[in-house]
mmCIF file of C-alpha atoms and ligand atoms in Angstrom:
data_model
loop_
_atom_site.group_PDB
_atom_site.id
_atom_site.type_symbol
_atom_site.label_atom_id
_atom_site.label_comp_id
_atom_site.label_asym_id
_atom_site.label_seq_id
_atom_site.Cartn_x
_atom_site.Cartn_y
_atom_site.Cartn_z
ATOM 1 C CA UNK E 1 0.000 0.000 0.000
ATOM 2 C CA UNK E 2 2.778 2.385 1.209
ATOM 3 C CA UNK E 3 5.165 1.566 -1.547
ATOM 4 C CA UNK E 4 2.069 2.166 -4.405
ATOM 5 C CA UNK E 5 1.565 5.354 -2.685
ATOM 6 C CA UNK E 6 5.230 6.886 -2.744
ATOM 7 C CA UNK E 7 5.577 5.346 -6.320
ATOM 8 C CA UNK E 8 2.904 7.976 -6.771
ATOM 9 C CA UNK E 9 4.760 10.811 -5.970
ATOM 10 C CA UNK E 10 6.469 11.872 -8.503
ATOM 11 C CA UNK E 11 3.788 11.768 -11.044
ATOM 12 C CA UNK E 12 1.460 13.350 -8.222
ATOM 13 C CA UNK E 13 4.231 16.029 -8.105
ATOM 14 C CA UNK E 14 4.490 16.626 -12.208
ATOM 15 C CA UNK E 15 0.293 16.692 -12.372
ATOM 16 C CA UNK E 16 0.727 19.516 -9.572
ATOM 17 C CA UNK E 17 3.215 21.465 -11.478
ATOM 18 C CA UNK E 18 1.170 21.444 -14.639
ATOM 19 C CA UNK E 19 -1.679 22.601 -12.798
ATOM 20 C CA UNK E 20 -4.287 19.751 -11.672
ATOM 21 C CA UNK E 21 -5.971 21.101 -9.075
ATOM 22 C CA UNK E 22 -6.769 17.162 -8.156
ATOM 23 C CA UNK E 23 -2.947 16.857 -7.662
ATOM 24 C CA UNK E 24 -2.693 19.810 -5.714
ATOM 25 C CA UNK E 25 -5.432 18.730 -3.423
ATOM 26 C CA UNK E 26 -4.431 14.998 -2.891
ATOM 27 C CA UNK E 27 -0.471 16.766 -1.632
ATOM 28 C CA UNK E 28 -2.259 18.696 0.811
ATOM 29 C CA UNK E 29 -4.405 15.414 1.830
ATOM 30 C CA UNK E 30 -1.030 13.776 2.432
ATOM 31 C CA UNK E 31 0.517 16.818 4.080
ATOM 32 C CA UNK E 32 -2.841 17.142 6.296
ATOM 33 C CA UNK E 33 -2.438 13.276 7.260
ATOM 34 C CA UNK E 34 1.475 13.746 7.852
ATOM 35 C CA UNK E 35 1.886 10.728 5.550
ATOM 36 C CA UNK E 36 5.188 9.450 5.421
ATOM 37 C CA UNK E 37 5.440 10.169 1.848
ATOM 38 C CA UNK E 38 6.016 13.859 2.678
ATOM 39 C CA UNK E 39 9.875 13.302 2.813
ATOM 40 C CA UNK E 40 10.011 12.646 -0.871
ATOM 41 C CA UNK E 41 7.194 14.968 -1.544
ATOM 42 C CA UNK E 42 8.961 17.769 -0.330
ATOM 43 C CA UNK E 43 12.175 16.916 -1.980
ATOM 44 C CA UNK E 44 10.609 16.943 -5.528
ATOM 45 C CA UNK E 45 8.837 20.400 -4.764
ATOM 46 C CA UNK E 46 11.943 21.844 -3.141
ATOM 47 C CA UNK E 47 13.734 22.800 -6.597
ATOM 48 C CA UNK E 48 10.212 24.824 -7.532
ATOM 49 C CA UNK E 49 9.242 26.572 -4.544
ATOM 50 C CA UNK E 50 10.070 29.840 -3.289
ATOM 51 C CA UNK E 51 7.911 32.046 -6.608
ATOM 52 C CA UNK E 52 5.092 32.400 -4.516
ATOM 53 C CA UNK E 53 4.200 35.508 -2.339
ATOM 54 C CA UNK E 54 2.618 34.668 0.775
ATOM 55 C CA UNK E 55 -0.281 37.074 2.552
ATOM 56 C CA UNK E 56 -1.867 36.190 5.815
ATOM 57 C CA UNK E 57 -4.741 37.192 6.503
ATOM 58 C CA UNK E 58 -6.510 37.264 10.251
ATOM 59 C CA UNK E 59 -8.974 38.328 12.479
ATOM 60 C CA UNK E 60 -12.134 37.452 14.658
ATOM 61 C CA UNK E 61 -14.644 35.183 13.378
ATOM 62 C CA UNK E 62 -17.435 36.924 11.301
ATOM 63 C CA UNK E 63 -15.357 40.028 10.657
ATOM 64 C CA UNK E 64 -14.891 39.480 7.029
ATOM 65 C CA UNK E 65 -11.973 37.110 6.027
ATOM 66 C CA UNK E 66 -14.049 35.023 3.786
ATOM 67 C CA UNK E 67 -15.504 37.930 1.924
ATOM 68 C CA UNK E 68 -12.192 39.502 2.077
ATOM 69 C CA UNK E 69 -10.183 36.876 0.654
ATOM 70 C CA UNK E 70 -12.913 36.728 -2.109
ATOM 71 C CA UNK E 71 -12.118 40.271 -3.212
ATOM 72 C CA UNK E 72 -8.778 40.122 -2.756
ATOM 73 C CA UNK E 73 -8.435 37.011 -5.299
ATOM 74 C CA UNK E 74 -10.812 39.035 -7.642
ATOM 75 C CA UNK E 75 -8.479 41.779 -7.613
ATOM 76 C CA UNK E 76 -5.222 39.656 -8.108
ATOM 77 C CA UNK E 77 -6.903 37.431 -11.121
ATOM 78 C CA UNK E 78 -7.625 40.881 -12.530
ATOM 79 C CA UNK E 79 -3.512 41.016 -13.224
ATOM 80 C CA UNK E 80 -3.546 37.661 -14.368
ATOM 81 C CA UNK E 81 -2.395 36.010 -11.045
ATOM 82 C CA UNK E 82 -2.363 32.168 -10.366
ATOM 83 C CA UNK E 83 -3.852 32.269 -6.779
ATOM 84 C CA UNK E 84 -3.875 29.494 -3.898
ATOM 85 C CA UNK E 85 -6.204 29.755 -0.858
ATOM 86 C CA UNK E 86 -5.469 27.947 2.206
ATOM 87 C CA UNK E 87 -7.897 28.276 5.249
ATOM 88 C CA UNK E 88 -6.385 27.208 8.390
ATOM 89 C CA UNK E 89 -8.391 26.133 11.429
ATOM 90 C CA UNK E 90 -6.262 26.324 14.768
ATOM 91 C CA UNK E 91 -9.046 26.101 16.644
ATOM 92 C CA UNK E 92 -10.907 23.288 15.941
ATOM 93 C CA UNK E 93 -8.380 20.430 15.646
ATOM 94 C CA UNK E 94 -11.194 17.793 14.587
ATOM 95 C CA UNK E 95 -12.854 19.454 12.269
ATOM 96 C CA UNK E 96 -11.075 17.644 9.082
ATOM 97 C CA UNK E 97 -11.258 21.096 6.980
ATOM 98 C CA UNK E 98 -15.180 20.706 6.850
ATOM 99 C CA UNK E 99 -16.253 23.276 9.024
ATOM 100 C CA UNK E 100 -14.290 25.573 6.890
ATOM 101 C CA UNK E 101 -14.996 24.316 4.086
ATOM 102 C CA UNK E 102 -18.596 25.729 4.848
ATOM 103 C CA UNK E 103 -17.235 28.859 6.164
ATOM 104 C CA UNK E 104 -14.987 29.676 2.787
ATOM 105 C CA UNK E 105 -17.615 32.046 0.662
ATOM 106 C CA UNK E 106 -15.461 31.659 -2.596
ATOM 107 C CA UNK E 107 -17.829 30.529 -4.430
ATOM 108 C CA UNK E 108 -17.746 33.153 -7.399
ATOM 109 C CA UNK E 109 -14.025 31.856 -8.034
ATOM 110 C CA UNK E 110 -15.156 28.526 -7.425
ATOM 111 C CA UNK E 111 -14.993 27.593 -11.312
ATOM 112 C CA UNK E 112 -11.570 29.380 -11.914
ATOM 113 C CA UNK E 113 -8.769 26.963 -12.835
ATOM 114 C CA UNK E 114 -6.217 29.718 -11.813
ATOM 115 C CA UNK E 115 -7.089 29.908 -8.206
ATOM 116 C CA UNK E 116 -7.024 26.950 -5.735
ATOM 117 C CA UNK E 117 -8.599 26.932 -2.682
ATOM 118 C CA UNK E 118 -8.535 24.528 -0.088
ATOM 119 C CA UNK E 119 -9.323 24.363 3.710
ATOM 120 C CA UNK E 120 -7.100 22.349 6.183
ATOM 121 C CA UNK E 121 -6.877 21.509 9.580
ATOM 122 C CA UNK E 122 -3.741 21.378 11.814
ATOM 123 C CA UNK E 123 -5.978 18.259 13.672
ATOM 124 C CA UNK E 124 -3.866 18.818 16.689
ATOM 125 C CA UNK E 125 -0.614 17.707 15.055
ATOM 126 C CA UNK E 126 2.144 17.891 17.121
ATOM 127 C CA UNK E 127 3.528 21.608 16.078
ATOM 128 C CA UNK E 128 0.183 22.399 14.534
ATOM 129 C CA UNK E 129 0.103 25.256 12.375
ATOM 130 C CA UNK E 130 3.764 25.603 12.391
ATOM 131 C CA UNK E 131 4.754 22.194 11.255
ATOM 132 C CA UNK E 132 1.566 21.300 8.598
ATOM 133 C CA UNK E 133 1.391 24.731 6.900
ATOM 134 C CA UNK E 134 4.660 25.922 5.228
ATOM 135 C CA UNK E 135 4.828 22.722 3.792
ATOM 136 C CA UNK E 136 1.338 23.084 2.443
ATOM 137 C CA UNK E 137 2.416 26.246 1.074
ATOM 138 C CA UNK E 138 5.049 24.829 -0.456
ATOM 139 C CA UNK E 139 2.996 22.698 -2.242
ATOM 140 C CA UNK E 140 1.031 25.438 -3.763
ATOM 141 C CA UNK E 141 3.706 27.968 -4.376
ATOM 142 C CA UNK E 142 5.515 25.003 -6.455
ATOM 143 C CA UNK E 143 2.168 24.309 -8.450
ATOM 144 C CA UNK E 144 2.979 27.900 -9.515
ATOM 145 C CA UNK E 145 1.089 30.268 -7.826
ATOM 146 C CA UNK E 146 2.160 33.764 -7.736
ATOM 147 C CA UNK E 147 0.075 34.805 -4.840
ATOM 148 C CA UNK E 148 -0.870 32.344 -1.696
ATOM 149 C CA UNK E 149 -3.286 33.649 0.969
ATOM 150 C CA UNK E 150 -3.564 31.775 4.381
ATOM 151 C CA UNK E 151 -6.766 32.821 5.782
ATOM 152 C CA UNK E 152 -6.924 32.024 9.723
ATOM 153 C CA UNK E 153 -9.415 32.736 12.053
ATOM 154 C CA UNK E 154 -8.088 35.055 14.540
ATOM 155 C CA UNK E 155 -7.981 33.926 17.878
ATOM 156 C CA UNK E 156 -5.614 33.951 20.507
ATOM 157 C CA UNK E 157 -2.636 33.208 19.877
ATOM 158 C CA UNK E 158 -2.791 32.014 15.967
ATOM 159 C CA UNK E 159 -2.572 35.442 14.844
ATOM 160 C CA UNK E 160 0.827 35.827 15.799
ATOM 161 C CA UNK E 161 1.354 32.554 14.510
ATOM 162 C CA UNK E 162 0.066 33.361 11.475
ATOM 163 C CA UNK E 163 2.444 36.326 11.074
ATOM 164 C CA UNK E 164 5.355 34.064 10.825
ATOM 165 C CA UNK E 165 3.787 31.974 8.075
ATOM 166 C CA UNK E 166 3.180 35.410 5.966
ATOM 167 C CA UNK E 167 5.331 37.688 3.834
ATOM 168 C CA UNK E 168 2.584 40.526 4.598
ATOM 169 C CA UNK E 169 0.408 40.010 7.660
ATOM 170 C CA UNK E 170 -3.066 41.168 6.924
ATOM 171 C CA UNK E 171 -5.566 41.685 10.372
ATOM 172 C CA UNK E 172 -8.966 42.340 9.902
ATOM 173 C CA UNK E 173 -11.191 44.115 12.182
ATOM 174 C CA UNK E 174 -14.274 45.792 12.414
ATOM 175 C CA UNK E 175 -16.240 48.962 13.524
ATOM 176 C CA UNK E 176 -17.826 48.692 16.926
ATOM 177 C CA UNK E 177 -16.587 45.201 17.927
ATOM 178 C CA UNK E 178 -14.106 46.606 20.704
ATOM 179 C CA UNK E 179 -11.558 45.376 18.504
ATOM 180 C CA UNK E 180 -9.299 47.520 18.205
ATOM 181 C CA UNK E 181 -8.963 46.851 22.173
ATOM 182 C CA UNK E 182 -8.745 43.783 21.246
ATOM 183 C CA UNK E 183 -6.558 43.410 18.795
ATOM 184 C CA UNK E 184 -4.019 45.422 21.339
ATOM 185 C CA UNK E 185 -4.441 42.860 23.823
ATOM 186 C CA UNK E 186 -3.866 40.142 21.714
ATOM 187 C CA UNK E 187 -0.494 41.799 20.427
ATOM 188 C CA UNK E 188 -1.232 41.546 16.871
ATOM 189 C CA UNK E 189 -0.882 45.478 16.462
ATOM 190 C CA UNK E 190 2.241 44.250 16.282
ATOM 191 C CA UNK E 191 2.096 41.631 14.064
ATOM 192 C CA UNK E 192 -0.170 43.567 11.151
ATOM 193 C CA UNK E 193 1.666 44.969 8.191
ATOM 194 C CA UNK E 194 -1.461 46.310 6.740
ATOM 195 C CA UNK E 195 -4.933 47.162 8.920
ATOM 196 C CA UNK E 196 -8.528 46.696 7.326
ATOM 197 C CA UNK E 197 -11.552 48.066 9.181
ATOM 198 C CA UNK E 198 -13.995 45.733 7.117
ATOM 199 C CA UNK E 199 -17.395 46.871 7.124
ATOM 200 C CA UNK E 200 -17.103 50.353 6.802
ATOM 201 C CA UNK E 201 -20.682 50.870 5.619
ATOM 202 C CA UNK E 202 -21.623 50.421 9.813
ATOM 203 C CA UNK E 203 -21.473 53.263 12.109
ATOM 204 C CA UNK E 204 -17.771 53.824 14.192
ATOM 205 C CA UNK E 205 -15.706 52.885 11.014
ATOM 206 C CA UNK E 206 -13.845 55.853 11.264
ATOM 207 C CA UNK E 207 -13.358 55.518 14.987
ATOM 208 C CA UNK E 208 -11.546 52.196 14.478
ATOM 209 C CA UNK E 209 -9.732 53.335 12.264
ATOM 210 C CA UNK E 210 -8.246 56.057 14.227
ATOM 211 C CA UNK E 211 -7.874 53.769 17.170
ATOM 212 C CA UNK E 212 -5.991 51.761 15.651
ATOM 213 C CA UNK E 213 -4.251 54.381 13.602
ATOM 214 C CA UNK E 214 -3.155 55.861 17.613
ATOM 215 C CA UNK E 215 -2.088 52.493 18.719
ATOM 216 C CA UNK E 216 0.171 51.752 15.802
ATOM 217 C CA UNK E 217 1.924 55.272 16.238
ATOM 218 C CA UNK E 218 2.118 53.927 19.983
ATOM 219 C CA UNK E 219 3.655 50.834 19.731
ATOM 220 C CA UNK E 220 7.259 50.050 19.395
ATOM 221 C CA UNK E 221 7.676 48.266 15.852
ATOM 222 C CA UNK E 222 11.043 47.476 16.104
ATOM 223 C CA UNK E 223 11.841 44.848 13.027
ATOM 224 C CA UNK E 224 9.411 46.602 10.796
ATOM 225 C CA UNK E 225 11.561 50.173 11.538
ATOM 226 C CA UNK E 226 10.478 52.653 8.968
ATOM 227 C CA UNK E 227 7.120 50.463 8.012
ATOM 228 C CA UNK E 228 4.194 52.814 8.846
ATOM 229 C CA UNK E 229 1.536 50.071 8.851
ATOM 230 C CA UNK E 230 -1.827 51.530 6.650
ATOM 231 C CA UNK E 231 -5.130 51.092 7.947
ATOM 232 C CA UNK E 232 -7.749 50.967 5.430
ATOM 233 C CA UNK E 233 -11.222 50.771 5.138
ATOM 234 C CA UNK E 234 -13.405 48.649 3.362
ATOM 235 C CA UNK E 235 -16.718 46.992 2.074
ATOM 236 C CA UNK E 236 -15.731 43.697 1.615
ATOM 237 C CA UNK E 237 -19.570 42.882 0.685
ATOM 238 C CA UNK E 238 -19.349 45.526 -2.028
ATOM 239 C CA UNK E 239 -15.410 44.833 -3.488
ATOM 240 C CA UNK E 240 -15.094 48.396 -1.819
ATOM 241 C CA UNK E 241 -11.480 48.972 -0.804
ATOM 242 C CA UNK E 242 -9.658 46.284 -3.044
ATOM 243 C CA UNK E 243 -7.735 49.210 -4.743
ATOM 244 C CA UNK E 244 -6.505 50.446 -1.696
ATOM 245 C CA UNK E 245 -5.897 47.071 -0.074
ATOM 246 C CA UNK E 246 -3.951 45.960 -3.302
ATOM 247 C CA UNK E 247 -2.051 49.240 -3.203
ATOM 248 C CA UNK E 248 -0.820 48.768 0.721
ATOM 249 C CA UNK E 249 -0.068 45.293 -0.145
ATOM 250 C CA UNK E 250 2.228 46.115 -2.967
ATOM 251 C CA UNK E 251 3.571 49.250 -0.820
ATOM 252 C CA UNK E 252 4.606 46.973 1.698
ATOM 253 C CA UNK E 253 6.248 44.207 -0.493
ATOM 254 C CA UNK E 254 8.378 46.712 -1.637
ATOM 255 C CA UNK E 255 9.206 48.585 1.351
ATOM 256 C CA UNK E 256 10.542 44.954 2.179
ATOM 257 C CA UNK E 257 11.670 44.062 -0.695
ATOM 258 C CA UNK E 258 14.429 47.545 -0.508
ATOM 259 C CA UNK E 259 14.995 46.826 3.151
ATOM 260 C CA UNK E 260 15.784 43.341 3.048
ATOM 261 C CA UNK E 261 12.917 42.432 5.017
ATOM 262 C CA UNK E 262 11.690 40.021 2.640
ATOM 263 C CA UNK E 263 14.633 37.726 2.683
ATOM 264 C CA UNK E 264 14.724 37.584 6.653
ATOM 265 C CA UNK E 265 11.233 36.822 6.833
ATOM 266 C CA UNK E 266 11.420 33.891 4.822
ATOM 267 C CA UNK E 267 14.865 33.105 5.995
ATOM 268 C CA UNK E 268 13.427 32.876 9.835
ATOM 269 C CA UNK E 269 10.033 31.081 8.374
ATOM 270 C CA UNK E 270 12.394 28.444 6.977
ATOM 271 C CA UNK E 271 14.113 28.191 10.599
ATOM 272 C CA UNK E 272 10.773 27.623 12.364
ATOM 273 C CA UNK E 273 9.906 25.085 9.665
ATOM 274 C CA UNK E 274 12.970 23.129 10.038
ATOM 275 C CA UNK E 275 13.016 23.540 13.630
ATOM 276 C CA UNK E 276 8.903 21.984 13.800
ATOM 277 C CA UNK E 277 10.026 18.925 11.800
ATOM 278 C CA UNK E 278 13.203 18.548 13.550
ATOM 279 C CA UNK E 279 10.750 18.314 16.850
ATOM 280 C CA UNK E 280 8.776 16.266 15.442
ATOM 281 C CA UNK E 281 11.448 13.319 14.250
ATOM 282 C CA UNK E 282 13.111 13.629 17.648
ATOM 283 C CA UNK E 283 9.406 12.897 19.711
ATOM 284 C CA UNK E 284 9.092 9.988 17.253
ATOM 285 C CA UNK E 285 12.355 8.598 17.626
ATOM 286 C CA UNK E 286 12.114 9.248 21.376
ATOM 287 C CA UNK E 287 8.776 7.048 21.294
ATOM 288 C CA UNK E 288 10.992 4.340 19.997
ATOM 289 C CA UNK E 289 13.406 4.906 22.969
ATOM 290 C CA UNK E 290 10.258 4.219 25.178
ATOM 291 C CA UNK E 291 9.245 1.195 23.411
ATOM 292 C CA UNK E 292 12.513 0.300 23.099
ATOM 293 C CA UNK E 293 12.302 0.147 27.008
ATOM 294 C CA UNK E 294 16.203 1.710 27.412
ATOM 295 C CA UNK E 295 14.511 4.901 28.716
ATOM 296 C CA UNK E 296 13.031 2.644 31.238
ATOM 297 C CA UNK E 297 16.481 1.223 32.209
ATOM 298 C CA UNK E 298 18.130 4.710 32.712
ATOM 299 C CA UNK E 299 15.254 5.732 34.490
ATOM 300 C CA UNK E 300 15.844 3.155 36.774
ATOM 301 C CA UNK E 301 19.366 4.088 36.704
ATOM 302 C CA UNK E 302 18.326 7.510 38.200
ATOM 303 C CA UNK E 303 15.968 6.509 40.732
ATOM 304 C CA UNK E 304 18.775 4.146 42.401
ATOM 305 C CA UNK E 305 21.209 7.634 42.389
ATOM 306 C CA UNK E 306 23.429 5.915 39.653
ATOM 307 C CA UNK E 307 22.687 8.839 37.090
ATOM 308 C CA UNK E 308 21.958 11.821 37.381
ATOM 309 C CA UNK E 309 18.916 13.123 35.223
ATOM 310 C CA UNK E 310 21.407 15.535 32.918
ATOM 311 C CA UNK E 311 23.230 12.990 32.374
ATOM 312 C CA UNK E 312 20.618 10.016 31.511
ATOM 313 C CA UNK E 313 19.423 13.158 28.769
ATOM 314 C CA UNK E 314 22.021 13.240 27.357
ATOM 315 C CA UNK E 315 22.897 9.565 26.699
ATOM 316 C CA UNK E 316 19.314 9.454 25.204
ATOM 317 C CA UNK E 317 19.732 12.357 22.602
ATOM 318 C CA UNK E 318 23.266 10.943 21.816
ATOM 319 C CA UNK E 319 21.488 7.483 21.520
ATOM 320 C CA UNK E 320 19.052 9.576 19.239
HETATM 321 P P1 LIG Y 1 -15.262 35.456 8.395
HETATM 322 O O1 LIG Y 1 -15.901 34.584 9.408
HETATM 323 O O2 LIG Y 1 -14.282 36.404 9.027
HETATM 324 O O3 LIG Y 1 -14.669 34.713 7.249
HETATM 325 O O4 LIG Y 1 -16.416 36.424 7.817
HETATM 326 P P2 LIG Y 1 -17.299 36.283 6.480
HETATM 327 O O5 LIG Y 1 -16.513 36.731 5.295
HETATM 328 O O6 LIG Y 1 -17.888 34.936 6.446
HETATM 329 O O7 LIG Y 1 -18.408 37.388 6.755
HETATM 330 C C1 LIG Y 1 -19.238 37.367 7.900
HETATM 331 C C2 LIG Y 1 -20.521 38.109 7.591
HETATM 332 O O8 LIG Y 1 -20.270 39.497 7.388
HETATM 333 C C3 LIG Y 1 -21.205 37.623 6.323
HETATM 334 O O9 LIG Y 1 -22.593 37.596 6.552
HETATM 335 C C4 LIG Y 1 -20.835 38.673 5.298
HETATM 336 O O10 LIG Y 1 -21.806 38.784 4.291
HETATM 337 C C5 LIG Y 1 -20.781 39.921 6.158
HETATM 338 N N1 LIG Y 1 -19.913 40.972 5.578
HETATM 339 C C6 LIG Y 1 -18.714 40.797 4.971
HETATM 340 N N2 LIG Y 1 -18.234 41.983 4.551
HETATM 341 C C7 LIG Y 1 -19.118 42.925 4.932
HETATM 342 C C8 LIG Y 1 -19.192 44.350 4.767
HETATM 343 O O11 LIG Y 1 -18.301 44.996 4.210
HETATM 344 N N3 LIG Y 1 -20.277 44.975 5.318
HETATM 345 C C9 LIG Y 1 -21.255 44.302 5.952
HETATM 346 N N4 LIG Y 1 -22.267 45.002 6.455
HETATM 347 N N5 LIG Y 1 -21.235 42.958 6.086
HETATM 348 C C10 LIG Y 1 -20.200 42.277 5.585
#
């Protein structure tokens, strides 16, 4: 079974590359199941990755992302883009991509053979988010796709999360939600490279927005340096705002791209990437360790006072 599977691969790989969005889907299956095929997966996409821009986009549920995302790949197929969608769930580890699924109002693109979407859940995979998505990334950014956008529902921590996955960190909020309260206390001021108050036909749009204008000015935004974040408003519903979004978007790639921002934002993405499947290999082989029963034995070793604890660690990571 295994074997007819990774015989699979590279033909999976090639039907990806020429742009089957069946390929596409069944490497993000396999990425989403953390099939053991992945190894030689990611080798073959390796040589063609690294094209694709990547744009986060976050923010409370029901504040727009869907709609958002919608406009956003209207406005990028308008140039001619190839664009990927990928909806992460951090929050609901068993939902198996259905529940957002539902949630992804794409539907006007849904016919589009330029633009992939696709929902996924991290299913409480050891290193989550971090370990699961920059490798599905990397299978759409190799499947050519000039612009990626992870849409993630903004909660907690996973916005800040998010912001390492992202070239450009998008955060979403809306008038009269208390968000911009909230979006301080969640420290993803700090985080956003571009603000949208969505729903800007309600009342207290333009009290958001300077809210949130004041805050930015506030914080310290020490990486980003001369980055003056915008915040912009829109009507999602309406496509109101796409110029404006599209025109901080691009503003900001290239304020990176002069600064060298770009290059150390992928360069630490790759870091935490390798670092989450590093992690991961050394909890599996560690599990072996325990079945193996020696970690038993040098336990035992350190409850009689024959080893000290530092010690028995480090004969199991050299054992490793
Ligand atoms: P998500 O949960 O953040 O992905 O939010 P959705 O995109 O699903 O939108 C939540 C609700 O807000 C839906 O009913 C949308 O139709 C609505 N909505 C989206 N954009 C706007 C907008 O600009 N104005 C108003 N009034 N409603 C909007």
């Amino acid at each position: 079974m295994r074997s007819r599977r990774s015989a699979d691969v590279p033909t999976l790989v090639a039907h990806a590359r020429e742009g089957s969005a069946r390929a596409v889907a069944r490497l993000i299956t396999l990425v989403e199941n953390a099939d053991p095929s992945l190894r030689e997966v990611m080798a073959a996409l390796a040589p063609h990755s690294g094209h694709a821009r990547i744009i986060g986009l976050t923010g409370s549920p029901g504040v727009g992302k869907s709609t958002t995302t919608s406009m956003l790949v209207g406005a990028l197929r308008a140039e001619g883009k190839r664009v990927g969608v990928l909806a992460v769930d951090p929050t609901s580890p068993f939902s198996g991509g259905a529940l957002l699924g539902d949630r992804i109002r794409l539907v006007e693109h849904s016919l589009d053979r330029e633009v992939y979407m696709r929902s996924m859940a991290s299913r409480g995979h050891l290193g989550g988010l971090s370990w699961s998505t920059p490798q599905a990334l990397r299978v759409l950014d190799a499947a050519g796709c000039d612009v990626v956008i992870v849409e993630t529902v903004g909660v907690g921590q996973s916005e800040v999360e998010v912001a390492g996955l992202a070239d450009t960190t998008v955060v979403l909020l809306a008038p009269g939600m208390g968000d911009g309260i909230q979006a301080a206390k969640a420290g993803i001021l700090e985080v956003g490279d571009v603000f949208v108050v969505n729903k800007a036909d309600r009342d207290g749009a333009d009290i958001t927005v300077r809210e949130i204008r004041q805050m930015i000015s506030l914080g310290d935004r020490t990486e980003s340096g001369l980055w003056r974040p915008p915040v912009i408003k829109a009507i999602a519903e309406r496509g109101e705002g796409a110029g404006d979004l599209m025109e901080g978007l691009n503003n900001h790639l290239a304020w990176m791209t002069e600064h060298g921002v770009l290059h150390q934002r992928r360069i630490d993405r790759a870091s935490r990437e390798i670092e989450a499947i590093a992690l991961r290999q050394v909890r599996a082989r560690m599990g072996e360790v325990r079945h193996g029963r020696s970690l038993d034995d040098l336990a035992a070793e350190v409850v009689a006072g024959q080893q000290d604890p530092y010690a028995a660690a480090d004969r199991v990571i050299a054992a490793l």
